[in-house]
XYZ file of C-alpha atoms in Angstrom:
530
model
C -29.347 17.732 17.462
C -30.496 14.061 17.830
C -28.326 11.236 18.899
C -28.456 7.823 18.111
C -27.513 4.305 19.745
C -26.381 1.195 17.957
C -24.419 -1.919 18.603
C -21.971 -1.352 16.150
C -21.033 2.018 14.262
C -19.107 1.827 10.914
C -17.289 4.760 9.316
C -17.440 4.628 5.766
C -19.545 2.944 3.120
C -17.131 1.462 0.664
C -17.704 -2.098 -0.210
C -15.390 -3.608 2.435
C -17.424 -1.540 5.204
C -20.907 -3.069 3.662
C -19.345 -6.450 3.545
C -18.575 -6.189 7.183
C -21.733 -4.460 8.133
C -23.561 -7.308 6.486
C -21.898 -9.939 8.682
C -22.631 -7.719 11.724
C -26.107 -7.224 10.963
C -26.754 -10.784 9.874
C -25.175 -11.848 13.292
C -27.828 -9.774 15.070
C -26.267 -6.774 15.799
C -27.861 -3.345 15.176
C -25.361 -1.736 12.642
C -25.048 1.989 11.456
C -22.963 2.754 8.356
C -22.109 6.273 8.132
C -21.048 7.732 4.850
C -19.447 11.243 4.181
C -20.834 11.525 0.498
C -24.267 11.146 -0.718
C -23.368 7.710 -2.275
C -22.658 4.463 -0.979
C -20.081 2.236 -2.226
C -16.746 4.439 -2.324
C -14.407 3.257 -5.254
C -17.263 0.936 -6.593
C -19.456 3.788 -7.843
C -21.175 4.375 -11.108
C -21.893 7.934 -12.287
C -23.794 9.485 -15.091
C -22.014 11.422 -17.820
C -21.695 14.865 -17.119
C -22.064 15.712 -20.939
C -24.709 13.377 -22.278
C -27.878 11.781 -20.443
C -28.089 7.788 -20.778
C -24.197 7.174 -20.404
C -22.679 6.115 -17.312
C -19.187 5.829 -16.145
C -16.809 4.195 -13.703
C -14.302 6.320 -12.201
C -12.297 3.862 -9.775
C -13.709 0.482 -10.386
C -14.085 -1.510 -13.693
C -12.682 -5.119 -13.312
C -14.126 -7.173 -10.786
C -12.285 -10.514 -10.543
C -13.941 -13.622 -9.532
C -16.588 -11.911 -7.494
C -19.431 -14.599 -7.448
C -16.994 -17.174 -6.276
C -15.843 -15.436 -3.271
C -17.058 -16.477 0.296
C -18.726 -13.375 1.422
C -20.949 -13.147 -1.736
C -22.566 -16.357 -1.022
C -22.435 -15.907 2.813
C -24.214 -12.721 2.277
C -26.704 -14.127 -0.489
C -26.081 -11.290 -2.578
C -27.765 -12.951 -5.648
C -31.013 -12.359 -3.883
C -30.814 -8.521 -4.353
C -30.726 -8.204 -8.239
C -26.931 -8.415 -8.670
C -25.745 -10.326 -11.861
C -22.155 -10.443 -13.037
C -21.039 -10.835 -16.704
C -18.056 -12.900 -17.103
C -16.598 -11.635 -20.691
C -14.994 -14.798 -22.341
C -12.457 -12.914 -24.125
C -10.984 -11.338 -20.759
C -7.826 -9.848 -21.794
C -6.350 -8.600 -25.380
C -3.059 -6.846 -26.435
C -2.959 -5.675 -30.022
C 0.449 -5.097 -31.425
C 1.663 -2.227 -33.991
C 2.298 -4.962 -36.506
C -1.226 -6.107 -36.793
C -0.665 -9.216 -34.573
C -2.402 -9.739 -31.096
C -2.380 -11.806 -27.977
C -5.642 -13.138 -26.426
C -6.079 -14.160 -22.828
C -9.289 -16.055 -22.582
C -11.517 -17.896 -19.882
C -10.712 -20.938 -21.549
C -6.997 -21.697 -21.058
C -6.995 -24.101 -23.994
C -7.819 -20.779 -26.166
C -5.360 -18.834 -24.831
C -2.768 -21.486 -25.500
C -3.836 -21.423 -29.109
C -3.243 -17.469 -29.210
C 0.185 -17.915 -27.592
C 1.158 -20.606 -30.219
C 0.967 -18.174 -32.766
C 3.779 -16.427 -31.205
C 5.830 -19.307 -29.635
C 4.798 -22.862 -29.142
C 7.302 -23.397 -26.313
C 5.382 -20.120 -24.199
C 1.944 -21.605 -25.209
C 3.013 -24.950 -23.630
C 4.649 -23.189 -20.683
C 1.473 -21.188 -20.037
C -0.692 -23.952 -20.029
C 1.400 -25.760 -17.495
C 1.748 -23.178 -14.988
C -1.877 -21.861 -15.437
C -2.859 -25.483 -14.007
C 0.197 -25.612 -11.403
C -0.462 -22.000 -10.270
C -4.318 -22.721 -9.924
C -3.424 -25.043 -7.030
C -0.955 -22.564 -5.688
C -3.339 -19.787 -5.893
C -5.821 -21.898 -3.762
C -3.637 -23.050 -1.374
C -1.482 -20.159 -0.745
C -2.719 -16.712 -2.288
C -6.527 -17.253 -1.625
C -5.754 -18.258 2.082
C -3.454 -15.434 2.548
C -5.928 -12.863 1.406
C -8.816 -14.102 3.218
C -7.493 -14.604 6.529
C -6.342 -11.891 9.045
C -2.536 -11.775 8.640
C 0.004 -13.372 10.640
C 3.498 -12.239 11.461
C 6.012 -12.834 8.362
C 8.272 -15.385 10.340
C 5.228 -17.281 11.462
C 3.846 -17.173 7.621
C 7.152 -18.506 6.213
C 7.602 -21.508 8.919
C 3.704 -22.310 7.850
C 4.487 -22.377 4.568
C 7.702 -24.353 4.505
C 5.662 -27.335 6.124
C 4.170 -27.982 2.757
C 5.537 -28.665 -0.903
C 3.493 -25.955 -2.548
C 4.477 -23.592 0.304
C 8.025 -24.110 -0.323
C 7.765 -23.730 -4.037
C 6.006 -20.357 -3.354
C 8.476 -19.016 -1.072
C 11.265 -19.968 -3.741
C 9.545 -18.208 -6.521
C 8.724 -15.167 -4.486
C 12.363 -14.481 -4.038
C 12.631 -13.387 -7.768
C 11.073 -10.342 -9.287
C 8.290 -10.125 -11.614
C 10.676 -9.335 -14.299
C 12.926 -12.168 -13.617
C 9.929 -14.578 -13.504
C 8.570 -13.635 -16.869
C 12.126 -13.836 -18.666
C 12.476 -17.391 -17.135
C 8.814 -18.419 -18.268
C 8.623 -16.939 -21.599
C 10.876 -16.216 -24.597
C 8.100 -13.814 -26.594
C 8.847 -9.898 -25.800
C 5.218 -9.278 -26.265
C 4.043 -11.864 -23.913
C 6.475 -10.732 -21.341
C 5.376 -7.081 -21.819
C 1.702 -8.430 -21.472
C 2.317 -10.178 -18.356
C 4.328 -6.902 -16.687
C 1.558 -4.511 -17.673
C -1.025 -6.809 -16.004
C 1.348 -6.790 -13.066
C 1.801 -3.170 -12.921
C -1.531 -1.966 -13.826
C -2.998 -3.910 -10.483
C -0.581 -1.312 -8.451
C 1.552 -4.501 -7.349
C 4.551 -2.897 -5.402
C 7.385 -0.701 -7.028
C 8.881 -1.506 -10.647
C 8.524 -5.050 -11.633
C 12.567 -5.599 -11.373
C 12.309 -5.513 -7.546
C 13.058 -8.713 -5.802
C 10.088 -10.613 -4.029
C 7.761 -9.533 -6.423
C 7.307 -13.085 -8.121
C 4.483 -13.890 -6.288
C 2.296 -11.618 -8.634
C 3.122 -13.638 -11.703
C 1.346 -16.388 -9.746
C -1.826 -13.883 -9.349
C -1.743 -12.847 -12.936
C -1.794 -16.317 -14.184
C -4.540 -17.637 -11.860
C -6.633 -14.339 -11.885
C -5.618 -12.951 -15.188
C -8.570 -14.533 -16.937
C -11.315 -13.887 -14.439
C -12.092 -10.222 -14.760
C -16.015 -9.496 -14.666
C -18.526 -6.707 -14.385
C -21.818 -6.203 -12.562
C -24.743 -5.565 -15.078
C -25.567 -2.013 -14.663
C -21.955 -0.901 -13.193
C -20.399 -1.471 -9.876
C -22.841 0.399 -8.212
C -25.067 -2.692 -8.469
C -22.442 -4.451 -6.157
C -22.756 -1.962 -3.510
C -26.672 -1.414 -3.881
C -27.081 -5.485 -3.339
C -24.563 -5.037 -0.234
C -26.775 -2.100 1.187
C -29.743 -3.823 0.807
C -28.847 -6.684 2.121
C -27.616 -4.638 5.455
C -30.909 -2.843 5.340
C -32.830 -6.132 5.188
C -31.167 -7.484 8.158
C -31.868 -4.380 10.187
C -28.894 -2.187 9.625
C -29.085 1.687 8.942
C -27.295 3.405 6.287
C -26.478 7.363 6.615
C -25.320 8.967 3.502
C -23.953 12.680 3.716
C -22.952 12.008 7.247
C -19.481 13.161 7.703
C -17.563 11.998 10.810
C -15.683 14.526 12.863
C -14.170 12.642 15.651
C -14.303 9.166 17.450
C -15.513 9.336 20.926
C -13.154 7.669 23.334
C -14.306 7.287 26.715
C -12.102 5.521 29.472
C -9.995 4.354 27.028
C -12.677 2.636 24.946
C -14.377 3.622 21.529
C -17.942 4.594 22.642
C -19.279 6.216 19.340
C -18.570 9.044 16.956
C -19.712 12.671 16.601
C -20.216 14.093 12.968
C -19.370 17.362 11.797
C -22.890 18.738 12.416
C -22.970 17.849 16.037
C -24.723 14.494 15.862
C -23.693 11.594 18.141
C -23.899 7.764 17.101
C -22.953 5.820 20.289
C -21.905 2.386 19.972
C -22.664 -0.387 22.649
C -20.333 -2.959 21.152
C -17.561 -1.465 18.644
C -16.896 1.189 16.343
C -15.112 0.509 12.968
C -13.123 2.596 10.611
C -12.973 1.775 6.825
C -11.296 4.720 5.729
C -7.917 5.761 5.254
C -5.360 5.406 8.088
C -4.244 9.172 8.047
C -7.862 10.140 8.809
C -8.610 7.371 11.136
C -5.644 7.955 13.292
C -4.582 11.615 12.951
C -8.172 13.156 12.389
C -10.777 11.092 13.943
C -8.721 9.877 17.072
C -6.077 12.484 17.577
C -2.617 12.184 18.710
C -3.390 12.613 22.292
C -4.935 9.266 22.520
C -2.019 7.420 20.460
C 1.517 5.954 21.314
C 4.107 8.196 19.823
C 5.440 5.455 17.625
C 2.028 4.782 16.221
C 1.458 8.537 15.219
C 5.288 8.643 13.725
C 4.232 5.342 11.727
C 1.087 6.837 10.445
C 2.709 9.992 9.386
C 5.373 8.147 7.437
C 2.729 5.811 5.784
C 3.107 6.145 2.129
C 0.566 6.557 -0.595
C 0.968 5.783 -4.396
C 3.975 7.206 -5.939
C 5.528 8.498 -2.839
C 5.934 4.837 -1.984
C 6.900 4.043 -5.629
C 3.812 1.941 -6.280
C 1.677 2.246 -9.041
C -1.975 2.628 -7.832
C -2.264 6.355 -9.460
C -3.918 6.614 -12.688
C -4.853 9.449 -15.300
C -7.923 8.366 -17.155
C -9.841 9.040 -20.492
C -13.583 8.682 -20.440
C -15.551 8.835 -23.509
C -18.811 7.999 -25.179
C -18.862 6.938 -28.927
C -20.877 5.891 -31.719
C -18.890 2.840 -32.410
C -16.757 0.196 -30.522
C -13.208 0.139 -30.922
C -12.380 -1.674 -34.117
C -8.660 -2.794 -33.885
C -6.324 -3.168 -36.918
C -5.169 -6.515 -35.168
C -8.906 -7.961 -35.834
C -7.679 -9.042 -39.063
C -5.252 -11.107 -37.388
C -7.738 -12.304 -34.673
C -11.190 -11.064 -34.859
C -11.507 -11.801 -30.911
C -9.561 -8.720 -30.202
C -12.753 -6.555 -30.688
C -14.381 -8.486 -28.160
C -11.637 -8.136 -25.178
C -12.851 -7.181 -21.938
C -9.477 -5.658 -20.894
C -7.361 -4.444 -23.675
C -3.579 -3.386 -22.947
C -2.398 -0.966 -25.715
C 0.888 0.670 -26.270
C 3.428 -1.611 -24.546
C 5.309 -4.143 -26.719
C 8.455 -4.930 -24.627
C 9.250 -5.370 -21.017
C 11.840 -2.322 -21.411
C 8.889 0.001 -22.357
C 6.718 -0.759 -19.490
C 9.961 -0.181 -17.310
C 10.773 3.059 -18.847
C 7.122 4.351 -18.223
C 6.960 3.421 -14.659
C 10.416 4.906 -14.216
C 9.142 8.127 -15.540
C 6.049 8.137 -13.192
C 8.235 7.788 -10.064
C 10.120 10.872 -11.295
C 7.076 12.732 -11.899
C 6.786 12.618 -15.612
C 3.762 12.114 -17.656
C 4.891 9.813 -20.191
C 4.849 10.455 -23.716
C 5.290 6.847 -24.842
C 1.687 6.142 -23.886
C 0.794 2.679 -22.607
C -2.986 2.312 -21.976
C -5.265 -0.200 -20.182
C -8.654 0.114 -22.412
C -12.170 -1.075 -22.094
C -15.419 -0.899 -23.912
C -17.957 -2.103 -21.365
C -21.117 -1.603 -23.304
C -19.851 -4.534 -25.513
C -21.149 -6.755 -22.643
C -23.472 -4.606 -20.778
C -25.348 -2.300 -23.234
C -27.355 -0.759 -20.058
C -24.662 1.850 -19.563
C -25.418 3.871 -22.603
C -28.069 4.727 -25.175
C -29.177 2.104 -27.631
C -26.391 1.357 -30.177
C -23.663 3.870 -28.293
C -20.782 2.743 -26.330
C -18.952 3.992 -23.153
C -15.060 3.946 -23.358
C -12.351 4.032 -20.528
C -8.657 4.129 -20.816
C -6.476 4.197 -17.698
C -2.786 5.332 -17.896
C 0.021 5.107 -15.110
C 0.368 8.796 -14.092
C 2.125 10.611 -11.374
C 0.143 12.736 -8.709
C 2.639 15.464 -8.627
C 4.343 16.689 -11.682
C 8.117 17.122 -11.501
C 8.934 20.799 -10.670
C 5.252 21.764 -10.803
C 3.103 19.895 -8.444
C -0.119 18.285 -8.797
C -1.933 21.657 -9.725
C 0.000 21.621 -12.930
C -2.445 18.737 -14.158
C -5.245 21.303 -14.555
C -3.097 23.231 -17.115
C -2.268 20.064 -19.150
C -5.092 17.618 -18.733
C -7.007 18.271 -21.964
C -3.932 18.293 -24.204
C -2.994 15.063 -22.446
C -6.205 13.672 -22.784
C -5.991 13.938 -26.647
C -2.518 12.301 -26.511
C -4.127 9.164 -24.883
C -6.917 8.902 -27.353
C -4.449 9.555 -30.215
C -2.494 6.679 -28.903
C -5.540 4.366 -28.739
C -6.446 5.260 -32.406
C -3.049 4.037 -33.420
C -4.414 0.551 -32.732
C -8.135 1.183 -33.077
C -8.235 3.871 -35.856
C -11.912 4.165 -35.715
C -11.205 6.290 -32.794
C -9.172 8.899 -34.254
C -9.634 12.195 -32.343
C -10.507 14.155 -35.791
C -13.030 11.684 -36.730
C -16.923 11.525 -35.876
C -16.987 8.318 -33.784
C -16.444 10.169 -30.370
C -19.393 11.908 -28.980
C -17.762 13.357 -25.881
C -14.744 12.681 -23.626
C -13.249 14.191 -20.259
C -10.363 13.565 -18.517
C -9.813 12.242 -14.956
C -6.317 13.246 -13.243
C -4.949 12.021 -10.193
C -6.079 15.035 -8.006
C -9.545 14.485 -9.420
C -9.455 11.075 -7.862
C -8.335 12.472 -4.418
C -10.948 15.175 -4.625
C -13.557 12.631 -5.623
C -12.691 10.116 -2.712
C -10.667 11.675 -0.163
C -9.473 8.274 0.923
C -7.667 8.032 -2.299
C -4.925 10.242 -1.242
C -2.290 11.282 -3.670
C -4.996 9.621 -6.057
C -4.007 6.004 -4.797
C -6.748 3.543 -5.464
C -4.954 1.308 -3.039
C -5.205 3.621 -0.172
C -1.713 3.186 0.660
C 1.332 2.041 -1.551
C 1.564 -1.789 -1.816
C 5.246 -1.892 -0.788
C 6.673 -4.672 1.488
C 6.709 -2.308 4.554
C 2.772 -1.885 3.933
C 1.842 -5.333 2.870
C 0.282 -8.319 4.847
C 0.957 -8.083 8.860
C 2.675 -4.613 8.119
C -0.404 -2.989 6.676
C -1.110 -0.496 7.770
C 1.401 -0.828 10.603
C 2.693 -3.964 12.289
C 1.505 -2.405 15.890
C -2.019 -1.901 14.278
C -2.287 -5.196 12.265
C -5.098 -7.835 12.217
C -7.711 -5.188 11.874
C -7.584 -4.029 15.550
C -6.784 -0.407 16.560
C -4.658 0.300 19.862
C -8.183 1.420 21.717
C -10.312 -1.140 23.020
C -13.444 -1.937 20.812
C -12.080 0.166 17.900
C -11.364 -1.999 14.820
C -10.238 -1.275 11.057
C -11.127 -2.612 7.616
C -10.930 -1.081 4.153
C -8.142 -0.841 1.613
C -5.758 0.516 4.281
C -5.664 -2.985 5.870
C -4.548 -6.324 4.560
C -4.697 -7.136 1.641
C -5.049 -3.908 0.425
C -7.204 -2.288 -2.624
C -9.106 -3.369 -5.682
C -12.594 -5.088 -5.198
C -12.123 -8.144 -3.391
C -13.942 -7.696 -0.359
C -11.272 -9.384 1.741
C -10.580 -6.516 4.372
C -14.298 -6.719 5.000
C -14.527 -10.368 5.480
C -11.534 -10.550 7.397
C -12.237 -7.773 9.776
C -15.685 -9.578 10.282
C -14.118 -12.605 11.718
C -12.045 -10.692 14.191
C -14.837 -8.436 15.367
C -17.497 -11.333 15.574
C -14.922 -13.395 17.600
C -13.945 -10.601 19.848
C -17.582 -9.756 20.541
C -18.673 -13.272 21.062
C-alpha cells in the first residue's frame, strides 16, 4: 500500500478544514486534505434531486451570512475561482394568518417602514438598535468569533475596559426572551426575533439567562443572508481550487482509521485501507470531538479527565440546544404565493421566510416539546425558495423548495428509528402548514412536482460529524462555548498531543457557515510552526 509524506495532514474536507488548508498552502506548506466521502465540503454541499434531473438541493447549508466580507474570503482571493454570492434584498419575511406580514430588508430603512405598520414605537427602536448593535457587533461579536478564545474571566476583564464592552456584558445577563420583550411591544415581531434566534441553534430555550447576546447577532446579521450562485458546493469548490492552486492535494473517499502517534507527537494518519499519510509538521482534525479523541487517538494516549469530558460532550437535543431539524425538500412549478402578498408584495420575494409562529409562547411551546422528544403538531417552519434568486438550481421556469422544522433526534418512547415510520406523514403536515400561508403549495394541488423528507437520523447518516442530527457538531450551551469548546483543557485549537491541532464546528465558535474555526486555527498553527 502506497505511503505519502506531507508537511501537514488535515482530516476532513468541510469548509473550515479547507479554509485552514488554504492558509497553510498559501504559506508554503505541502498540505494533504483527507475526506471520508466522495465529496468535499461537508455540510456546505449541494446535491441532485433523487427524483427529477435538473433540480438540486441543500441538505445542510442554505443561508450564508456576509461571507464576501469575511477576512478569509479576501485573504484566500476566492473571487478568482468563479465564486459569486447573491444577496437577496428582501432578506427575511414573516407572513401572518391574518394576512399581514413583516419584512426584514437589506436596507434598514425599508425594514423600519414594514415594522411601522405594526408599531411605530417598535420601528423606531429597531432602527436605533440596528445602528447601535452594528457597532457592538464589529467591536465585540466579530472579534470574539474571529479570534482564538480566551478564558471567560480574562474576556470579561477585557470587555470591562471599554464602554461598548460593558454594555455588551450588561445586556448579555438577560435572556433572549427578556430582551425582545424590553425592546418591542408587538407580539409578532417578538416571535419573529425568537424564531430567528432559535433557528440559528443558539443555546437552550430563549428564556435561559445569558442569551441576550444572540439578540445583538440577530439584529446585526439578521439581514445579511446570502447564497452562492449554483449552490453551497460552489464555496467549497472555490476553496478546493485555491488549495490545489497553491500545491495542496485533496484525497476524497479516503477514510481515516487512526492518528499515528510517535514519541508523544502526531506523526501522521493511517486510513482504513492501510495507507499512511505522514506529516512532517502537523496533523489537524476537523471532525467531531468524539471521533477525533475516542476513535482516532484512543483513550490510551489521553488523560482520564479529557476522556471523561469527551464522553460527556453533548450533541443537539441531548444538550438542550436546537441544531436539529426535520426538512422538506421539493420541486415545484411555481414559487410560493403568500396570501400576505396583498398586504405587502415583498413577502413573495423573501429569501428566508418564517411561517407558523405568531407569538413568543408558540415558539417556546414548540422548543419545549422538542426537548421532550415530541415532533410538534403546531408546526413552525423556516422556508426558502432559492430559485427566486438563483434559477440555476432547477429546470427553466421551475423551483426548488426547502422547509426546516425543529425536531427531536430521538422520538419519545420510540427512539430515532421511529422517524422511518412517520416521516412521510409528517412531511405532509409540514407542507400543509406552509400551504396555510401560501395556498398554491396545497398538497392536493398540481404545483408540487415531487417532495421528500430529511429526518434528523438522515442528517447523521449523511454526515457522521453531525451526531444526533446536530448541525452545530455539539450543542451550543454555555459549558461548550468559547474557551470551553470542546473542553477547557483542549481549547484554542490545540489537542493535548504535540503537533496535533483541531478545527471545525466542534471548536470555537461552533457550527454554521462562518469559516471562523478554520481562520482561527490557521492563526494558531502558523504561529506555532513559525
